[in-house]
Coordinates of C-alpha atoms and ligand atoms in Angstrom, one line a residue:
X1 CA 77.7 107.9 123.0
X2 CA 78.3 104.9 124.8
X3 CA 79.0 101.2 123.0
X4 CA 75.8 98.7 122.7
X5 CA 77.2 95.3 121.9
X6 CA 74.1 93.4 120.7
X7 CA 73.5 89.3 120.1
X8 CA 72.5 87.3 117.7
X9 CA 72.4 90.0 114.4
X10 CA 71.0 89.3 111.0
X11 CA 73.5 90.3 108.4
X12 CA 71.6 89.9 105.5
X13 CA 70.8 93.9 105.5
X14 CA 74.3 94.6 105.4
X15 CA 75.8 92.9 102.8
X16 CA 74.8 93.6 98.9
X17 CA 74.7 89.5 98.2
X18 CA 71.8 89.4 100.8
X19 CA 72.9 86.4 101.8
X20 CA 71.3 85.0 105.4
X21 CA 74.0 85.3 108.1
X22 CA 74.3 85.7 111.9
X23 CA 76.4 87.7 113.8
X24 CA 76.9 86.5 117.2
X25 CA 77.9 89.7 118.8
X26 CA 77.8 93.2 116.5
X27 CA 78.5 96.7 117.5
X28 CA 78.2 100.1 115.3
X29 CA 80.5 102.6 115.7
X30 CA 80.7 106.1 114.5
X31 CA 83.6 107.1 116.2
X32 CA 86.8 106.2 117.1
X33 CA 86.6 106.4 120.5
X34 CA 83.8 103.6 120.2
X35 CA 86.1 101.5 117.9
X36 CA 88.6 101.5 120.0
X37 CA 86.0 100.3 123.4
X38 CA 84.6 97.8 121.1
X39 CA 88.4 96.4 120.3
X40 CA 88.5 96.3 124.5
X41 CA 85.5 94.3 125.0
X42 CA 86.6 91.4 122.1
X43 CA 89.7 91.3 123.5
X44 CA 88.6 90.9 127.4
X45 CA 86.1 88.8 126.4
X46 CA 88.6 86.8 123.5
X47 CA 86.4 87.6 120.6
X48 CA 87.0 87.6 117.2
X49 CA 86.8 90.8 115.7
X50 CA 85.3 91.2 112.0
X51 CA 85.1 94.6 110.4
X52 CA 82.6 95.4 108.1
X53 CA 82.2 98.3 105.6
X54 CA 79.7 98.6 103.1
X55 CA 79.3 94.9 102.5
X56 CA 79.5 94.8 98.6
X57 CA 82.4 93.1 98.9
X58 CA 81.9 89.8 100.8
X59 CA 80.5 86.6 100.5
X60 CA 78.4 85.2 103.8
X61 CA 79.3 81.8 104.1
X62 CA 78.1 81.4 107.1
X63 CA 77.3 82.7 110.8
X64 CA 80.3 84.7 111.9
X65 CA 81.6 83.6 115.8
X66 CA 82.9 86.9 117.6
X67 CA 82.1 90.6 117.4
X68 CA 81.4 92.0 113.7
X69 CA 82.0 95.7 113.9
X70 CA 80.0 98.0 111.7
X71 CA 82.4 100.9 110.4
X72 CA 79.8 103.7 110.9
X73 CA 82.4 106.7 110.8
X74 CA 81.8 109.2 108.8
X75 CA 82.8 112.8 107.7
X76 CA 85.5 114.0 105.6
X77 CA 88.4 117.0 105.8
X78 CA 90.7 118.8 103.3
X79 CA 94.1 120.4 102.7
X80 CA 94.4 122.9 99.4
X81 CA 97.8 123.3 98.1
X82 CA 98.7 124.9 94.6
X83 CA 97.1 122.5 91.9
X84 CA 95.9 119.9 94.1
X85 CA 93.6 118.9 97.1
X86 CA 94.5 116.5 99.8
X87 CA 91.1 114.7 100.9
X88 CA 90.7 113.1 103.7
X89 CA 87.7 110.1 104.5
X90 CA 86.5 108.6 107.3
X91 CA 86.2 104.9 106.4
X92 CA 81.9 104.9 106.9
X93 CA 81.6 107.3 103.8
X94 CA 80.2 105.5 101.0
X95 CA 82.4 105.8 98.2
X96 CA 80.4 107.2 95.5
X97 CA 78.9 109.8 97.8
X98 CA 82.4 111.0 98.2
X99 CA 82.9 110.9 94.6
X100 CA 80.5 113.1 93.9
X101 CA 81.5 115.4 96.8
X102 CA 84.6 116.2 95.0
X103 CA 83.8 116.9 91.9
X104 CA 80.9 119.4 92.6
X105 CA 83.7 120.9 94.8
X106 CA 85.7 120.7 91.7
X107 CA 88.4 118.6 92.5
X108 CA 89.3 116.1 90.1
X109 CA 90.8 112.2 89.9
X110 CA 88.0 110.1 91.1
X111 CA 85.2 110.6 88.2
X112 CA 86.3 106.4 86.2
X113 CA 85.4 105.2 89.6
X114 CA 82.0 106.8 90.0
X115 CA 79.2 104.5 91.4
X116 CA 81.8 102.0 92.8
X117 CA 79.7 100.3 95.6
X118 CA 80.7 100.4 99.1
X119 CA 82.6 102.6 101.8
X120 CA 85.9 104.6 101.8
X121 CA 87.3 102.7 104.3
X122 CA 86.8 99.1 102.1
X123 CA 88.4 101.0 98.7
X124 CA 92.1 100.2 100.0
X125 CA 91.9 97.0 100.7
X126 CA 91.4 95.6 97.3
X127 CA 92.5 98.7 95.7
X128 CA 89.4 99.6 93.8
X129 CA 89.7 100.1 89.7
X130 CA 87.2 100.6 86.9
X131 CA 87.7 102.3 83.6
X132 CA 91.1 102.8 83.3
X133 CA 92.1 104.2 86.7
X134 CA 92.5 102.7 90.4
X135 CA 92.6 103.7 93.5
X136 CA 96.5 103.7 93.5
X137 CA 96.6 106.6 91.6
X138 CA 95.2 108.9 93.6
X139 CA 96.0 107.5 97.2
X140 CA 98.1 109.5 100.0
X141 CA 97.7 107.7 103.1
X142 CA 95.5 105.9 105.4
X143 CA 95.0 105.7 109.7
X144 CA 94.5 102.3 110.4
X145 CA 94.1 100.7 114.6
X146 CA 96.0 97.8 114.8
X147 CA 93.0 95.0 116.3
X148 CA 95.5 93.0 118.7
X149 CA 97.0 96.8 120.5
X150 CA 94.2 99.4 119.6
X151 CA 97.5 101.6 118.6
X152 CA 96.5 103.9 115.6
X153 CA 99.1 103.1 112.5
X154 CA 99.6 105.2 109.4
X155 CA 100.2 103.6 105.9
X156 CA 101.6 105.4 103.1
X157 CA 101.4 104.3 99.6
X158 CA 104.6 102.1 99.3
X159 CA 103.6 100.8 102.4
X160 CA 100.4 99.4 101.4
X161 CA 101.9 97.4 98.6
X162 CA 98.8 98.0 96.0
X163 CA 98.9 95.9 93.4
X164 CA 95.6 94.6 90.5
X165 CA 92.7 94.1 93.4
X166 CA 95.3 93.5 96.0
X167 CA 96.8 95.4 99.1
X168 CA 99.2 94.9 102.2
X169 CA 95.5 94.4 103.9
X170 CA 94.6 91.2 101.6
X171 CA 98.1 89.4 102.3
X172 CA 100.8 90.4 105.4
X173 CA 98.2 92.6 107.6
X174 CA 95.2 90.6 106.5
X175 CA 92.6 90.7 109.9
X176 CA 95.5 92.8 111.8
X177 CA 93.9 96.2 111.3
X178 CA 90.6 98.5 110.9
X179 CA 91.0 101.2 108.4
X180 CA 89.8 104.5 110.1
X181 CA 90.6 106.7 107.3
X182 CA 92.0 107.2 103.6
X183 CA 93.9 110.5 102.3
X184 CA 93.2 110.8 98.5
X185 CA 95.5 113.4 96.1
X186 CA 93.0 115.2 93.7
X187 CA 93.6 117.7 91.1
X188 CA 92.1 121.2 90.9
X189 CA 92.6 121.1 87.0
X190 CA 90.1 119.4 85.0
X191 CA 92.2 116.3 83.6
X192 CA 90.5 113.4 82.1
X193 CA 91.6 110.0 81.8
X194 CA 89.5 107.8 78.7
X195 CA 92.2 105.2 77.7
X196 CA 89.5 102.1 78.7
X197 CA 88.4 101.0 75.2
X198 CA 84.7 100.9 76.4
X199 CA 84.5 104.5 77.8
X200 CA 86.9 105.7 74.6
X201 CA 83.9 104.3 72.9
X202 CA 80.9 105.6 74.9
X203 CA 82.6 109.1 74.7
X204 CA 82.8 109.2 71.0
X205 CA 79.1 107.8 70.7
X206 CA 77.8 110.8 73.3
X207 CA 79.5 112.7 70.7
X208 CA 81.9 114.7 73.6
X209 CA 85.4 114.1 72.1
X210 CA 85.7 118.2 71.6
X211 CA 84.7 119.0 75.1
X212 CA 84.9 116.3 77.6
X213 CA 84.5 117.7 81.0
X214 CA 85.4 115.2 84.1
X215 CA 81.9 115.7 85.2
X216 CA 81.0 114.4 82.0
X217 CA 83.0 111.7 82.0
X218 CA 81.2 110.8 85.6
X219 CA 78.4 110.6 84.1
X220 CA 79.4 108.5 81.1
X221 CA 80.7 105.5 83.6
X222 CA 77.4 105.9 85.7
X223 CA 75.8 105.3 82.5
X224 CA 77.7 102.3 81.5
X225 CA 77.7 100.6 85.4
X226 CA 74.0 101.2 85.2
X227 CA 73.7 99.0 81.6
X228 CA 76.4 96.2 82.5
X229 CA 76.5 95.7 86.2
X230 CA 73.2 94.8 87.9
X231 CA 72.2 97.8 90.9
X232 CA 72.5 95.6 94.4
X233 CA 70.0 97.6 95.8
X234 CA 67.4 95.9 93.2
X235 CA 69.5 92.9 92.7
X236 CA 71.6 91.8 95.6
X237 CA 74.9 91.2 93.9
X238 CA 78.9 91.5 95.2
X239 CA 80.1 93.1 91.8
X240 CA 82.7 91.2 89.7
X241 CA 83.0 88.1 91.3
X242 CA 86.2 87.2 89.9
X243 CA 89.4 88.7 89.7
X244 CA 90.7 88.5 85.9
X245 CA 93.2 86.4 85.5
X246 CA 97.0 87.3 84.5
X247 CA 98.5 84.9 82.9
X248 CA 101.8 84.7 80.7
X249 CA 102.3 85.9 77.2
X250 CA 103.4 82.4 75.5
X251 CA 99.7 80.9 77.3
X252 CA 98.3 83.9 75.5
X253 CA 99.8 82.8 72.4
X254 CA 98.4 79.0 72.6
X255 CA 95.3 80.0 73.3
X256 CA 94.9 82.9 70.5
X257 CA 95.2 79.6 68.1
X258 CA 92.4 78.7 69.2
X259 CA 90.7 81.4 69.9
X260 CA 92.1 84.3 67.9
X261 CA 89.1 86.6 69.4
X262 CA 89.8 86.0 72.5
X263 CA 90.2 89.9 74.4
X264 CA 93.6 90.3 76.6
X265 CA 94.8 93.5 78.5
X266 CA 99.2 93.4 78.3
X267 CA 100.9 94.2 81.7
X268 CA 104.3 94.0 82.5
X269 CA 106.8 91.5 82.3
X270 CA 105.5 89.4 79.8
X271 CA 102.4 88.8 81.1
X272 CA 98.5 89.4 80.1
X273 CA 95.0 89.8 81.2
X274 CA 92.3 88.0 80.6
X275 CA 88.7 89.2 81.2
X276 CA 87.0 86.4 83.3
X277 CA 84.0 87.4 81.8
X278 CA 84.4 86.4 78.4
X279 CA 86.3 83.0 79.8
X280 CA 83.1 82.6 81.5
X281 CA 80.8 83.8 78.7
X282 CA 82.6 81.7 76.3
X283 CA 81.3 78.3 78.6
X284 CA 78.1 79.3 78.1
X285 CA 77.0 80.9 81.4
X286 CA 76.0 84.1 80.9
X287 CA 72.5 84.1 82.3
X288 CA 72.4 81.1 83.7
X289 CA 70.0 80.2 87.1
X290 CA 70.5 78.0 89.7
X291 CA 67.6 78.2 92.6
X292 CA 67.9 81.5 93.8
X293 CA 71.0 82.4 91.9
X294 CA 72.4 83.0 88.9
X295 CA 74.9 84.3 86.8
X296 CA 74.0 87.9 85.6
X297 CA 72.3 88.2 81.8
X298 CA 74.9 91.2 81.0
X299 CA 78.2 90.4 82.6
X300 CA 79.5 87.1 83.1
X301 CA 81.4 88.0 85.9
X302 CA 78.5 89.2 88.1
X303 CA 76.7 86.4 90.4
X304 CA 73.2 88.0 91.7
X305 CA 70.9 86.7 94.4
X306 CA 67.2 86.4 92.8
X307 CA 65.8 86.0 96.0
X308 CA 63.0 84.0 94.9
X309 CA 61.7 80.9 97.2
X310 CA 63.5 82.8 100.2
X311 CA 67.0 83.7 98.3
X312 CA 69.9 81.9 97.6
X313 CA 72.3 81.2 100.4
X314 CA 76.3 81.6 100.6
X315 CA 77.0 77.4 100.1
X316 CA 75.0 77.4 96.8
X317 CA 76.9 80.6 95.9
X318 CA 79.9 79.3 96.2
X319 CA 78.7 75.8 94.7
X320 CA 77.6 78.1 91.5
X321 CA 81.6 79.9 91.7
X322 CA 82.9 76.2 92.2
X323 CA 80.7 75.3 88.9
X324 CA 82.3 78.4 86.7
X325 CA 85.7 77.8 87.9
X326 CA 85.8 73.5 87.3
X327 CA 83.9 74.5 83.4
X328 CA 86.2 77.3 82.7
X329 CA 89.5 75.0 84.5
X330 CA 88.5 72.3 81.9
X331 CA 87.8 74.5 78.9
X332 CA 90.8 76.9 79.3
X333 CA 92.9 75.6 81.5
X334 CA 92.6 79.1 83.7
X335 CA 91.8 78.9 87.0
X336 CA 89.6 81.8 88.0
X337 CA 90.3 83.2 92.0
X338 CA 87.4 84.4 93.7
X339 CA 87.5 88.2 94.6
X340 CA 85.2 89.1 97.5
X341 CA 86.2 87.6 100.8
X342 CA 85.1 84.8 101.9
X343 CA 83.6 84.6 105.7
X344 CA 82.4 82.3 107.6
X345 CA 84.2 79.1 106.2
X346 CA 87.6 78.0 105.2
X347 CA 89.4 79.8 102.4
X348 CA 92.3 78.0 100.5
X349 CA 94.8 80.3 99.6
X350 CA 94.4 79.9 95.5
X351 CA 90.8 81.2 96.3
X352 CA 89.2 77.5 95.7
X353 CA 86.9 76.4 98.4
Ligands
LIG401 N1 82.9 90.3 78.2 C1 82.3 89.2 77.7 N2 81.2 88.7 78.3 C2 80.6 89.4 79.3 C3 81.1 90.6 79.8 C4 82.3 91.1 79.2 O1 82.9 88.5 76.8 O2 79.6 88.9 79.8 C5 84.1 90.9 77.6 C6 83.9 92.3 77.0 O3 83.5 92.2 75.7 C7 85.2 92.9 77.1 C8 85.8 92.2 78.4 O4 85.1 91.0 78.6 O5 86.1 92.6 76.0 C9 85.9 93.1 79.6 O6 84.6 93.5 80.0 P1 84.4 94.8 80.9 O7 84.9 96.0 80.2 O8 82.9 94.7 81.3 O9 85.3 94.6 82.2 P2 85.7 93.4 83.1 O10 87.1 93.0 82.8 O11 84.7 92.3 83.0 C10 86.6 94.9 85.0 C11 86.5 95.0 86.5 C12 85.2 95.7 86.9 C13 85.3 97.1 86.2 C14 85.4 97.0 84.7 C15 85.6 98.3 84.0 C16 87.7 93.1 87.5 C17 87.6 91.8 88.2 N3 86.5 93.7 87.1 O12 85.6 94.0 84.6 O13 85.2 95.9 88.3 O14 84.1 97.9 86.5 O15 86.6 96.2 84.4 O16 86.9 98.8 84.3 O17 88.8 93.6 87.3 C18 84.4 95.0 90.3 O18 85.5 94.8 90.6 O19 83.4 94.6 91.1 C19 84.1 95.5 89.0 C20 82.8 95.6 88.6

């Protein structure tokens, strides 16, 4: 099917924030034949390109200048080999979707990240993680076109340099590529992974300790999502809007003096995590409205879009996040980095605005 570059697009259906925004040209494609005519036209016509997935991820600023591509690709393949499965997916899958592909196929690895918002083709770049496992751990490879050539590159995992919510994509080849599609290794035996302390606990209040199946364990984290974290589709929200912070031991230490209750994560080399929820709880946020927005009554972490008197838009989000990080800055002396990307206005690199 042939390209239809269009003008002058609302956004606000495609990203979970709902968040008003323009694009002044946008183009789906489902193919990659169409990505790569749509990568022609910006560059003949020296536009900006802006891919877009899902949109759970992103934070709408304001209008975007240039052509904002919509990753509409979809369809997935697979290899079997003795114990394991590769799988690949076209970036336009939605994530959960494939999630639950694999385990009625009965292929195993992806059940902790069940009901992760978003596409396939989004999960790399800020190396999705919930409940004890992230997207590292299963990950092959992925195809990505380079933007400025059109030349199809392939990553593997070293390559993409995945670190907590971070990737090769966020840093070095940030804006250089469009991820076509991800290869995932998946296990044919029915392991199960419940080291997160919350889903250790859900487990043993279900009452499934003897018998856990990975199905099961699927359905546990839906369960959880579904209490904590507010459904976009009902409440436009972007997820955890924060990344938690890491921060070193000896910090820890000072600040366990004063707050001996305070919830850290270790990592290596000396060095904790701190969930920004609590931090953020802990100034007395949790629940908090401002306009249209607000800071979600269950997690801390969350912001959501009421969209009451029209909705909120991205300044007064980011006004809100500005709010959280200066009380939590002056309380803890933390400083919180925003986790969704940022479009449409100037990003400093620390993640302040
Ligand atoms: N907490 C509070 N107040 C709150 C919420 C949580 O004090 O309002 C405390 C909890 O009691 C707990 C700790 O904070 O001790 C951690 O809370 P939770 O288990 O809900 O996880 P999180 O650290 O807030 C991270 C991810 C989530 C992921 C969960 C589960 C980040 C930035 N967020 O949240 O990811 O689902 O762990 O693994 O790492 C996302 O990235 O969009 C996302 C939802």
């Amino acid at each position: 099917m042939s390209l239809r570059i269009e003008q002058h697009i609302s956004l606000q259906p495609f990203n979970s924030l709902a968040l008003p925004a323009y694009a002044e040209y946008f183009c789906s494609v489902t193919d990659k034949q169409q990505l790569l005519a749509a990568l022609d036209y910006a560059r003949e016509h020296q536009l900006e390109v802006t891919p877009l997935g899902g949109g759970s991820n992103l934070v709408l600023a304001g209008d975007l200048s240039g052509l904002v591509i919509y990753l509409n690709i979809k369809g997935f393949s697979y290899s079997v080999a003795d114990d394991s499965v590769e799988v690949t997916f076209a970036a336009g899958e939605s994530w959960h979707q494939g999630v639950l592909t694999t385990l009625q196929r009965g292929w195993y690895g992806l059940e902790n990240l069940s009901l992760i918002p978003g596409n396939m083709g989004a999960a790399p770049i800020q190396n999705i993680g919930a409940y004890g496992v992230e997207l590292a751990d299963l990950f092959v490879s992925l195809r990505a076109v380079e933007i400025a050539t059109g030349k199809t590159c392939e990553f593997d995992k070293a390559a993409c340099q995945f670190a907590y919510r971070d990737s090769l994509f966020k840093n070095a080849a940030r804006d250089r590529y469009i991820i076509l599609d991800i290869s995932l290794r998946l296990s044919t035996n029915p392991v199960v992974n419940i080291s997160y302390p919350a889903l250790q606990a859900a487990v043993a209040e279900a009452g499934l300790e003897a018998d856990l199946s990975p199905e099961a364990v699927s359905q546990l984290v839906c369960q959880i999502r579904q209490t904590k974290l507010p459904d976009p589709a009902v409440t436009p929200n972007a997820g955890s809007f924060f990344k938690n912070p890491v921060i070193a031991d000896s910090a820890v230490a000072e600040l366990h003096n004063q707050y001996p209750e305070m919830p850290t994560y270790p990592q290596p080399q000396q060095l904790s995590k701190i969930p920004a929820a609590w931090l953020i709880d802990q100034c007395g946020f949790k629940g908090v409205r401002r306009g249209s927005l607000g800071v979600h009554k269950h997690q801390a972490l969350v912001l959501v879009n009421y969209q009451t008197d029209g909705g909120g838009t991205g300044e007064q989000l980011l006004a809100l996040a500005e709010e959280l990080r200066d009380a939590v800055w002056q309380r803890f002396a933390i400083r919180l980095e925003i986790e969704p990307r940022v479009y449409g206005q100037a990003e400093l690199a620390d993640g302040s605005l």
